[in-house]
Short mmCIF file of C-alpha atoms in Angstrom, two decimals:
data_model
loop_
_atom_site.label_atom_id
_atom_site.label_comp_id
_atom_site.label_asym_id
_atom_site.label_seq_id
_atom_site.Cartn_x
_atom_site.Cartn_y
_atom_site.Cartn_z
CA MET A 1 18.73 46.89 -52.81
CA PRO A 2 17.59 45.48 -56.51
CA VAL A 3 13.90 44.39 -56.29
CA GLY A 4 15.15 41.11 -58.40
CA LEU A 5 17.22 39.92 -55.16
CA ILE A 6 13.82 39.09 -53.44
CA ALA A 7 12.54 37.02 -56.18
CA LEU A 8 15.61 35.21 -56.04
CA ALA A 9 15.43 34.73 -52.13
CA LEU A 10 11.79 33.62 -52.50
CA GLY A 11 13.00 30.64 -54.74
CA GLY A 12 15.73 29.93 -52.21
CA PHE A 13 12.68 30.00 -49.53
CA GLY A 14 10.95 27.44 -51.57
CA ILE A 15 13.73 25.37 -52.44
CA GLY A 16 15.09 25.31 -48.63
CA LEU A 17 11.47 24.20 -47.53
CA THR A 18 11.32 21.35 -50.10
CA GLU A 19 14.74 20.04 -48.54
CA PHE A 20 14.30 20.60 -44.92
CA VAL A 21 10.81 20.01 -44.11
CA ILE A 22 10.64 16.32 -45.00
CA MET A 23 12.30 15.66 -42.08
CA GLY A 24 9.47 16.76 -39.77
CA LEU A 25 7.16 14.63 -42.22
CA LEU A 26 8.82 11.52 -42.43
CA PRO A 27 6.77 9.28 -40.04
CA GLN A 28 3.49 10.43 -41.86
CA VAL A 29 4.94 9.76 -45.36
CA ALA A 30 6.33 6.22 -44.07
CA ALA A 31 2.69 5.55 -42.35
CA ASP A 32 0.92 6.71 -46.04
CA PHE A 33 3.25 4.61 -48.19
CA HIS A 34 3.74 1.74 -45.46
CA VAL A 35 7.62 1.94 -45.79
CA THR A 36 9.93 1.67 -42.83
CA GLU A 37 11.21 4.97 -41.59
CA ALA A 38 14.83 3.94 -43.10
CA THR A 39 13.16 3.53 -46.53
CA ALA A 40 11.42 6.65 -46.26
CA GLY A 41 14.61 8.38 -45.45
CA TRP A 42 16.08 8.17 -48.61
CA LEU A 43 13.49 10.92 -49.53
CA ILE A 44 16.04 12.79 -47.87
CA SER A 45 19.37 11.29 -49.16
CA GLY A 46 17.96 10.73 -52.85
CA TYR A 47 17.13 14.42 -52.59
CA ALA A 48 20.93 15.21 -51.69
CA LEU A 49 22.55 13.07 -54.68
CA ALA A 50 19.81 14.65 -57.02
CA VAL A 51 21.03 18.18 -55.73
CA VAL A 52 24.77 17.19 -56.79
CA VAL A 53 23.85 15.72 -60.05
CA GLY A 54 21.67 18.84 -61.06
CA ALA A 55 24.52 21.32 -59.75
CA LEU A 56 26.92 19.82 -62.45
CA GLY A 57 25.04 18.06 -65.05
CA LEU A 58 22.13 20.27 -65.40
CA THR A 59 24.24 23.70 -64.79
CA ALA A 60 26.78 22.54 -67.72
CA ALA A 61 24.17 21.89 -70.02
CA VAL A 62 22.33 25.52 -69.80
CA THR A 63 25.84 27.43 -69.50
CA ARG A 64 25.54 29.03 -73.14
CA PHE A 65 22.18 30.31 -72.75
CA GLU A 66 20.89 33.86 -71.25
CA ARG A 67 20.27 32.94 -67.42
CA LYS A 68 17.14 34.61 -66.52
CA PRO A 69 15.47 32.31 -68.62
CA VAL A 70 17.41 29.61 -67.48
CA LEU A 71 16.22 30.54 -64.01
CA ALA A 72 12.46 30.64 -64.93
CA VAL A 73 12.47 27.06 -66.34
CA LEU A 74 14.55 25.74 -62.98
CA MET A 75 11.53 27.09 -61.09
CA LEU A 76 8.91 25.57 -63.49
CA LEU A 77 10.96 22.44 -62.70
CA PHE A 78 10.97 23.11 -59.11
CA ILE A 79 7.15 23.34 -59.54
CA ALA A 80 6.55 20.19 -61.50
CA GLY A 81 8.44 18.14 -58.68
CA ASN A 82 6.75 19.46 -56.05
CA LEU A 83 3.40 19.10 -57.70
CA VAL A 84 4.65 15.31 -58.19
CA SER A 85 5.24 14.72 -54.91
CA ALA A 86 1.66 16.36 -53.55
CA LEU A 87 -0.02 14.10 -56.05
CA ALA A 88 2.38 11.15 -55.39
CA PRO A 89 0.01 7.65 -55.14
CA ASP A 90 2.97 5.78 -53.75
CA TYR A 91 6.71 5.77 -52.53
CA SER A 92 8.50 5.61 -56.21
CA VAL A 93 6.52 8.46 -57.54
CA MET A 94 7.09 10.14 -54.30
CA MET A 95 10.96 9.71 -55.03
CA ILE A 96 10.61 10.79 -58.91
CA GLY A 97 9.09 14.11 -57.50
CA ARG A 98 11.68 14.44 -55.16
CA ILE A 99 14.78 13.94 -57.69
CA ILE A 100 12.78 16.48 -60.01
CA ALA A 101 12.74 19.18 -57.58
CA ALA A 102 16.36 18.73 -56.71
CA LEU A 103 17.79 18.64 -60.08
CA ALA A 104 16.49 22.74 -59.93
CA HIS A 105 17.99 22.96 -56.84
CA GLY A 106 21.76 23.13 -57.29
CA ALA A 107 21.59 24.89 -60.57
CA PHE A 108 19.25 27.32 -59.14
CA PHE A 109 21.62 28.32 -56.50
CA GLY A 110 24.37 27.95 -58.65
CA ILE A 111 23.26 30.42 -61.56
CA GLY A 112 21.21 32.43 -58.98
CA ALA A 113 24.44 33.32 -57.23
CA VAL A 114 25.93 34.68 -60.41
CA VAL A 115 23.02 36.54 -61.60
CA ALA A 116 22.61 38.02 -57.75
CA ALA A 117 26.12 39.04 -58.08
CA SER A 118 25.51 40.93 -61.25
CA MET A 119 23.12 43.08 -60.04
CA VAL A 120 25.20 45.15 -57.31
CA ALA A 121 28.41 47.16 -57.61
CA PRO A 122 31.85 44.67 -57.11
CA THR A 123 32.12 45.80 -53.19
CA LYS A 124 28.60 44.14 -52.69
CA LYS A 125 28.65 41.15 -54.55
CA ALA A 126 28.65 38.69 -51.69
CA GLY A 127 26.06 40.60 -49.62
CA ALA A 128 23.94 40.21 -52.83
CA ILE A 129 24.62 36.88 -52.59
CA ALA A 130 23.88 36.28 -48.86
CA ILE A 131 20.44 38.37 -49.43
CA MET A 132 19.59 35.26 -52.11
CA PHE A 133 20.94 32.75 -49.67
CA THR A 134 18.29 34.56 -46.92
CA GLY A 135 15.55 32.69 -48.40
CA LEU A 136 17.47 29.46 -47.20
CA THR A 137 17.92 30.58 -43.88
CA ALA A 138 14.22 31.77 -43.74
CA ALA A 139 13.05 28.44 -44.87
CA ASN A 140 14.88 26.78 -41.23
CA VAL A 141 13.67 29.64 -39.17
CA LEU A 142 9.86 30.10 -40.48
CA GLY A 143 9.21 27.57 -43.18
CA VAL A 144 10.22 23.93 -41.72
CA PRO A 145 8.35 24.43 -38.12
CA PHE A 146 5.28 25.96 -39.68
CA GLY A 147 5.40 23.36 -42.80
CA THR A 148 5.49 20.48 -40.48
CA MET A 149 2.69 21.76 -38.38
CA LEU A 150 0.66 22.04 -41.54
CA GLY A 151 1.56 18.62 -42.62
CA GLN A 152 0.69 17.49 -39.06
CA ALA A 153 -2.71 19.67 -39.06
CA ALA A 154 -3.51 18.93 -42.81
CA GLY A 155 -1.85 15.88 -43.90
CA TRP A 156 1.81 15.56 -45.33
CA ARG A 157 0.58 16.54 -48.87
CA SER A 158 -0.85 20.13 -48.03
CA THR A 159 3.01 21.13 -47.34
CA PHE A 160 3.97 20.18 -50.62
CA TRP A 161 0.67 21.91 -52.19
CA ALA A 162 2.15 25.12 -50.36
CA ILE A 163 5.80 24.57 -51.71
CA THR A 164 4.19 24.52 -55.16
CA VAL A 165 2.37 27.82 -54.69
CA ILE A 166 5.41 29.49 -53.38
CA GLY A 167 7.20 28.24 -56.53
CA VAL A 168 4.64 29.84 -58.58
CA LEU A 169 4.96 33.30 -56.53
CA ALA A 170 9.01 33.11 -56.98
CA LEU A 171 8.48 32.03 -60.96
CA ALA A 172 6.62 35.15 -61.24
CA GLY A 173 9.30 37.43 -59.24
CA ILE A 174 11.81 36.44 -61.40
CA LEU A 175 9.82 37.09 -64.47
CA ALA A 176 8.80 40.37 -63.68
CA LEU A 177 11.78 41.75 -61.33
CA VAL A 178 14.93 39.74 -62.05
CA PRO A 179 17.14 41.55 -65.06
CA ARG A 180 18.28 40.22 -68.18
CA THR A 181 21.88 39.07 -68.04
CA GLY A 182 24.48 37.17 -70.14
CA SER A 183 25.15 33.88 -70.59
CA GLY A 184 27.16 31.25 -68.42
CA ASP A 185 30.51 32.39 -70.04
CA SER A 186 30.80 36.04 -70.90
CA ALA A 187 33.76 35.53 -73.10
CA SER A 188 32.65 32.66 -75.17
CA GLY A 189 29.30 31.51 -74.16
CA SER A 190 30.20 28.06 -74.51
CA LEU A 191 30.60 24.76 -72.02
CA ARG A 192 34.36 24.86 -72.97
CA GLY A 193 34.58 28.44 -71.42
CA GLU A 194 33.14 27.14 -68.32
CA LEU A 195 34.91 24.34 -67.83
CA ARG A 196 38.41 26.54 -68.16
CA ALA A 197 37.66 27.76 -64.69
CA PHE A 198 38.69 24.20 -63.12
CA ARG A 199 42.00 24.71 -64.57
CA SER A 200 42.50 27.16 -61.26
CA GLY A 201 43.79 25.27 -58.01
CA GLN A 202 41.99 27.82 -56.08
CA VAL A 203 38.78 27.31 -57.50
CA TRP A 204 39.57 23.25 -56.69
CA LEU A 205 40.87 24.50 -52.82
CA SER A 206 37.71 26.45 -52.70
CA ILE A 207 35.41 23.78 -53.16
CA LEU A 208 37.38 21.49 -50.75
CA VAL A 209 36.91 24.12 -47.88
CA THR A 210 33.17 24.20 -48.66
CA ILE A 211 32.87 20.49 -48.53
CA LEU A 212 35.13 20.44 -45.16
CA GLY A 213 33.46 23.62 -43.59
CA TYR A 214 30.28 22.99 -44.25
CA GLY A 215 30.44 19.41 -43.73
CA GLY A 216 31.80 19.69 -40.04
CA MET A 217 29.01 22.03 -39.16
CA PHE A 218 26.42 20.10 -40.89
CA GLY A 219 27.61 16.67 -39.37
CA ALA A 220 27.03 17.92 -35.69
CA PHE A 221 23.51 19.33 -36.65
CA THR A 222 22.22 15.91 -38.49
CA TYR A 223 22.30 14.31 -35.29
CA ILE A 224 21.62 17.31 -32.88
CA ALA A 225 17.94 15.93 -31.70
CA PHE A 226 19.72 12.88 -30.36
CA THR A 227 22.21 15.10 -28.55
CA LEU A 228 19.38 17.53 -27.25
CA THR A 229 17.03 14.85 -26.05
CA GLU A 230 19.68 11.94 -24.72
CA VAL A 231 22.79 14.32 -23.61
CA THR A 232 21.22 17.52 -22.74
CA GLY A 233 17.80 16.43 -21.23
CA PHE A 234 15.39 18.29 -23.20
CA SER A 235 11.87 16.65 -24.07
CA ALA A 236 11.39 15.97 -27.44
CA THR A 237 8.57 18.53 -27.98
CA THR A 238 11.11 21.33 -27.28
CA VAL A 239 13.14 20.26 -30.09
CA PRO A 240 11.54 22.23 -32.74
CA TRP A 241 11.52 25.57 -30.89
CA LEU A 242 15.15 24.90 -30.15
CA LEU A 243 15.89 24.35 -33.95
CA ILE A 244 13.98 27.89 -34.59
CA LEU A 245 16.90 29.24 -32.24
CA PHE A 246 19.52 27.41 -34.89
CA GLY A 247 17.76 29.17 -37.55
CA VAL A 248 17.91 32.38 -36.12
CA GLY A 249 21.57 32.05 -35.87
CA LEU A 250 21.65 30.94 -39.66
CA PHE A 251 19.99 34.27 -40.56
CA ILE A 252 22.62 36.43 -38.62
CA GLY A 253 25.25 34.54 -39.70
CA ASN A 254 24.50 34.27 -43.46
CA THR A 255 23.82 38.39 -43.28
CA VAL A 256 26.86 39.12 -41.24
CA GLY A 257 29.43 37.07 -43.23
CA GLY A 258 27.97 38.30 -46.40
CA LYS A 259 29.19 41.95 -45.64
CA ALA A 260 32.38 40.66 -44.08
CA ALA A 261 32.99 38.64 -47.23
CA ASP A 262 32.72 41.94 -49.12
CA LYS A 263 35.58 43.39 -47.29
CA ASN A 264 37.89 40.67 -47.28
CA VAL A 265 36.96 37.04 -48.40
CA ASP A 266 39.67 35.00 -47.47
CA ARG A 267 40.15 36.53 -43.98
CA THR A 268 36.63 36.10 -43.04
CA LEU A 269 36.77 32.52 -43.88
CA LEU A 270 39.76 31.92 -41.84
CA VAL A 271 38.44 33.89 -38.91
CA VAL A 272 34.65 32.25 -38.87
CA LEU A 273 36.33 28.67 -39.55
CA ALA A 274 38.43 29.16 -36.75
CA ILE A 275 35.79 30.54 -34.37
CA LEU A 276 33.40 27.55 -35.70
CA VAL A 277 35.91 24.97 -34.70
CA VAL A 278 36.12 26.66 -31.08
CA VAL A 279 32.16 26.61 -31.24
CA LEU A 280 32.00 22.96 -31.90
CA VAL A 281 34.29 21.80 -29.39
CA VAL A 282 33.06 23.85 -26.45
CA PHE A 283 29.38 22.67 -27.40
CA ALA A 284 30.75 19.09 -27.23
CA LEU A 285 32.35 19.68 -23.81
CA THR A 286 28.99 21.57 -22.36
CA ALA A 287 26.28 19.47 -24.11
CA GLY A 288 24.94 18.60 -20.79
CA ASN A 289 24.18 21.84 -19.56
CA GLN A 290 20.75 23.23 -21.03
CA PRO A 291 21.81 27.22 -21.14
CA LEU A 292 25.26 26.63 -22.73
CA THR A 293 23.72 24.35 -25.03
CA ILE A 294 21.14 26.71 -26.25
CA ALA A 295 23.78 29.51 -26.64
CA SER A 296 26.18 26.92 -28.77
CA MET A 297 23.04 26.04 -30.89
CA VAL A 298 22.76 29.87 -31.84
CA LEU A 299 26.59 30.13 -32.66
CA LEU A 300 26.56 26.97 -34.21
CA GLY A 301 24.17 27.99 -36.81
CA GLY A 302 25.41 31.44 -37.18
CA PHE A 303 29.24 30.63 -37.40
CA GLY A 304 28.25 27.57 -39.46
CA PHE A 305 26.12 29.60 -42.05
CA ALA A 306 28.52 32.82 -42.00
CA THR A 307 30.88 30.55 -44.12
CA VAL A 308 28.31 30.39 -47.01
CA PRO A 309 28.21 33.61 -48.83
CA GLY A 310 31.93 33.81 -48.70
CA LEU A 311 32.85 30.38 -49.81
CA GLN A 312 30.38 30.97 -52.94
CA MET A 313 32.08 33.95 -53.76
CA ARG A 314 35.49 32.41 -53.49
CA VAL A 315 34.77 30.23 -56.29
CA MET A 316 33.08 32.54 -58.42
CA LYS A 317 36.02 35.05 -57.86
CA TYR A 318 39.09 32.60 -59.00
CA ALA A 319 36.56 31.25 -61.79
CA SER A 320 36.96 34.24 -63.38
CA ASN A 321 34.83 35.69 -66.10
CA ALA A 322 33.08 31.59 -66.57
CA PRO A 323 31.64 31.42 -63.14
CA THR A 324 28.36 29.62 -63.74
CA LEU A 325 29.46 25.95 -63.73
CA ALA A 326 32.02 26.63 -60.74
CA SER A 327 29.22 28.34 -58.49
CA GLY A 328 26.78 25.23 -59.25
CA ALA A 329 29.79 22.86 -58.29
CA ASN A 330 30.14 24.71 -55.29
CA ILE A 331 26.25 24.14 -54.59
CA GLY A 332 27.24 20.71 -55.25
CA ALA A 333 29.87 20.42 -52.52
CA PHE A 334 27.82 21.88 -49.85
CA ASN A 335 25.66 19.02 -50.06
CA VAL A 336 28.49 16.61 -50.41
CA GLY A 337 29.74 18.03 -47.17
CA ASN A 338 26.24 17.26 -45.76
CA ALA A 339 26.54 13.61 -46.95
CA LEU A 340 30.34 13.45 -45.15
CA GLY A 341 29.34 14.97 -42.21
CA ALA A 342 26.43 13.07 -41.61
CA TRP A 343 27.94 9.83 -42.66
CA LEU A 344 31.00 10.38 -40.22
CA GLY A 345 28.82 11.46 -37.63
CA GLY A 346 26.84 8.23 -37.88
CA VAL A 347 29.80 6.03 -37.65
CA THR A 348 31.41 7.78 -34.55
CA ILE A 349 27.42 6.70 -33.33
CA THR A 350 27.49 2.97 -34.46
CA ALA A 351 30.99 2.90 -32.69
CA GLY A 352 29.33 3.45 -29.33
CA LEU A 353 31.18 7.12 -28.84
CA GLY A 354 28.05 8.52 -27.57
CA TYR A 355 25.57 11.41 -29.36
CA THR A 356 28.20 14.15 -28.75
CA SER A 357 30.66 12.29 -30.87
CA PRO A 358 29.08 13.92 -34.07
CA ILE A 359 29.99 17.08 -32.89
CA TRP A 360 33.58 16.13 -32.25
CA ALA A 361 33.69 14.81 -35.67
CA GLY A 362 32.35 18.11 -36.78
CA ALA A 363 35.02 19.90 -35.22
CA GLY A 364 37.68 17.63 -36.74
CA ILE A 365 36.17 17.86 -40.20
CA THR A 366 36.12 21.88 -39.68
CA LEU A 367 39.51 22.16 -38.48
CA LEU A 368 40.85 20.25 -41.30
CA GLY A 369 38.88 22.53 -43.69
CA LEU A 370 40.71 25.70 -41.82
CA ALA A 371 43.79 24.01 -42.40
CA VAL A 372 43.34 23.91 -46.28
CA MET A 373 41.53 27.46 -45.98
CA ALA A 374 45.08 28.51 -44.70
CA PHE A 375 47.03 26.94 -47.29
CA ALA A 376 44.55 28.39 -50.12
CA ALA A 377 44.83 32.07 -48.38
CA ALA A 378 48.33 31.89 -48.18
CA HIS A 379 49.11 30.46 -51.50
CA ALA A 380 46.71 32.96 -53.26
CA LYS A 381 48.27 36.00 -51.39
CA LYS A 382 51.98 34.61 -52.45
CA HIS A 383 50.51 34.58 -56.26
CA ASP A 384 49.12 38.00 -56.04
CA ALA A 385 52.14 39.69 -54.84
CA ASP A 386 54.30 38.03 -57.56
CA LEU A 387 51.77 39.46 -60.50
CA PRO A 388 53.74 41.93 -62.44
CA GLY A 389 52.19 45.46 -61.85
CA ALA A 390 50.80 44.46 -58.23
CA GLY A 391 52.76 47.28 -56.46
CA GLY A 392 51.67 46.39 -53.18
CA SER A 393 48.18 46.60 -53.84
CA THR A 394 45.65 43.54 -54.61
CA VAL A 395 44.79 43.16 -58.12
CA PRO A 396 41.10 42.78 -57.08
CA ALA A 397 40.91 46.30 -55.80
CA VAL A 398 42.40 47.55 -58.99
CA ALA A 399 40.27 45.62 -61.31
CA ALA A 400 37.26 46.38 -59.14
CA GLU A 401 38.10 50.28 -60.03
CA THR A 402 38.17 49.65 -63.42
CA SER A 403 35.20 47.66 -64.67
CA THR A 404 32.10 46.97 -63.02
CA ASP A 405 30.04 44.76 -65.53
CA LEU A 406 31.56 41.66 -65.00
CA PRO A 407 29.34 38.90 -63.55
CA VAL A 408 31.55 38.43 -60.15
CA THR A 409 34.40 40.53 -58.72
CA GLU A 410 37.16 41.53 -60.93
CA ALA A 411 39.45 39.95 -58.49
CA ALA A 412 38.64 36.73 -60.30
CA ALA A 413 41.46 37.52 -62.64
CA VAL A 414 44.00 36.29 -60.14
CA ALA A 415 46.18 33.25 -58.91
CA ARG A 416 45.12 30.62 -61.75
#
């Protein structure tokens, strides 16, 4: 395993911690700044919206530059944002710090995924992306619980100081361990070259699958604390430990999903999304049973995050030799999915449908994502079969044998 992947994973750990740990610290932040919890909640929503802006706008602005220095600058931006948050004298400055950190989020994962894929052989690219995202899953398993406990024991600012230190360590790792790579578009090094990727219908279909597939999982997860306490009957003090089990599922799913996607991206996504629909339906039906709910939590995290390496790899695959902006756009799509799932789940609760209704809503969104994925896979397969000289074998396999120096699997040349 290239050691540079460890540095990228550490950066992902810090970014994941910044995104999610605030959820457990909102009461302290709200009390310190004398705002309502609903107002404090905008520190989460504002962050998510800024991620989308950074994933598109910031990534587009840096496509012509070499990726390693760009990653270093993004990590500096992340450090600055968390430093502002740690020192914030009032709510407005805290929001500014959150936005600054979030702008680095989408671009870091989007560009980092391309860099991670460039470090390994074509047959291991999705696995390399999964390793980078391991930092994000580790943030959920270990970082969020311990970050919350640190904030509760020493004040919420201490958590942001700790995240700032993690950012500094990740920056040092990137500078020392990540190899130099090309610019965002190896063909022309221009934004125009990157924008060509969006001529591909498969890129747009992949982004839509990301929104629906990941949004369904996140919609169910957003209100999971209410489900666990009000439906399943767990005490509030038990919820953090149950969330660790969810995080364990994330970790396993990310690793297994990455390895499976390296063998066949479309088949992996179809199978995982289909199983995820079943998991969500069973979870909704058995939410009143504590042992079954625990099992559902692990499976929800596992199959929910098993989609991530494949979804990211598929976008990069069909973006051909200009994957950077498309990769960043897909990171933004994950956050759009988060917002969609959370919004729809909130609508069902407000409508009086109960605290299992977000799970049902998540199942419906995921089922729609599965349908889009089936359409995309069938269309891609037909297009590949029609290509001259396909000869019954896939173009990706041929390309992978003839060249290994491009930033993504050479299957990217197909179906546009």
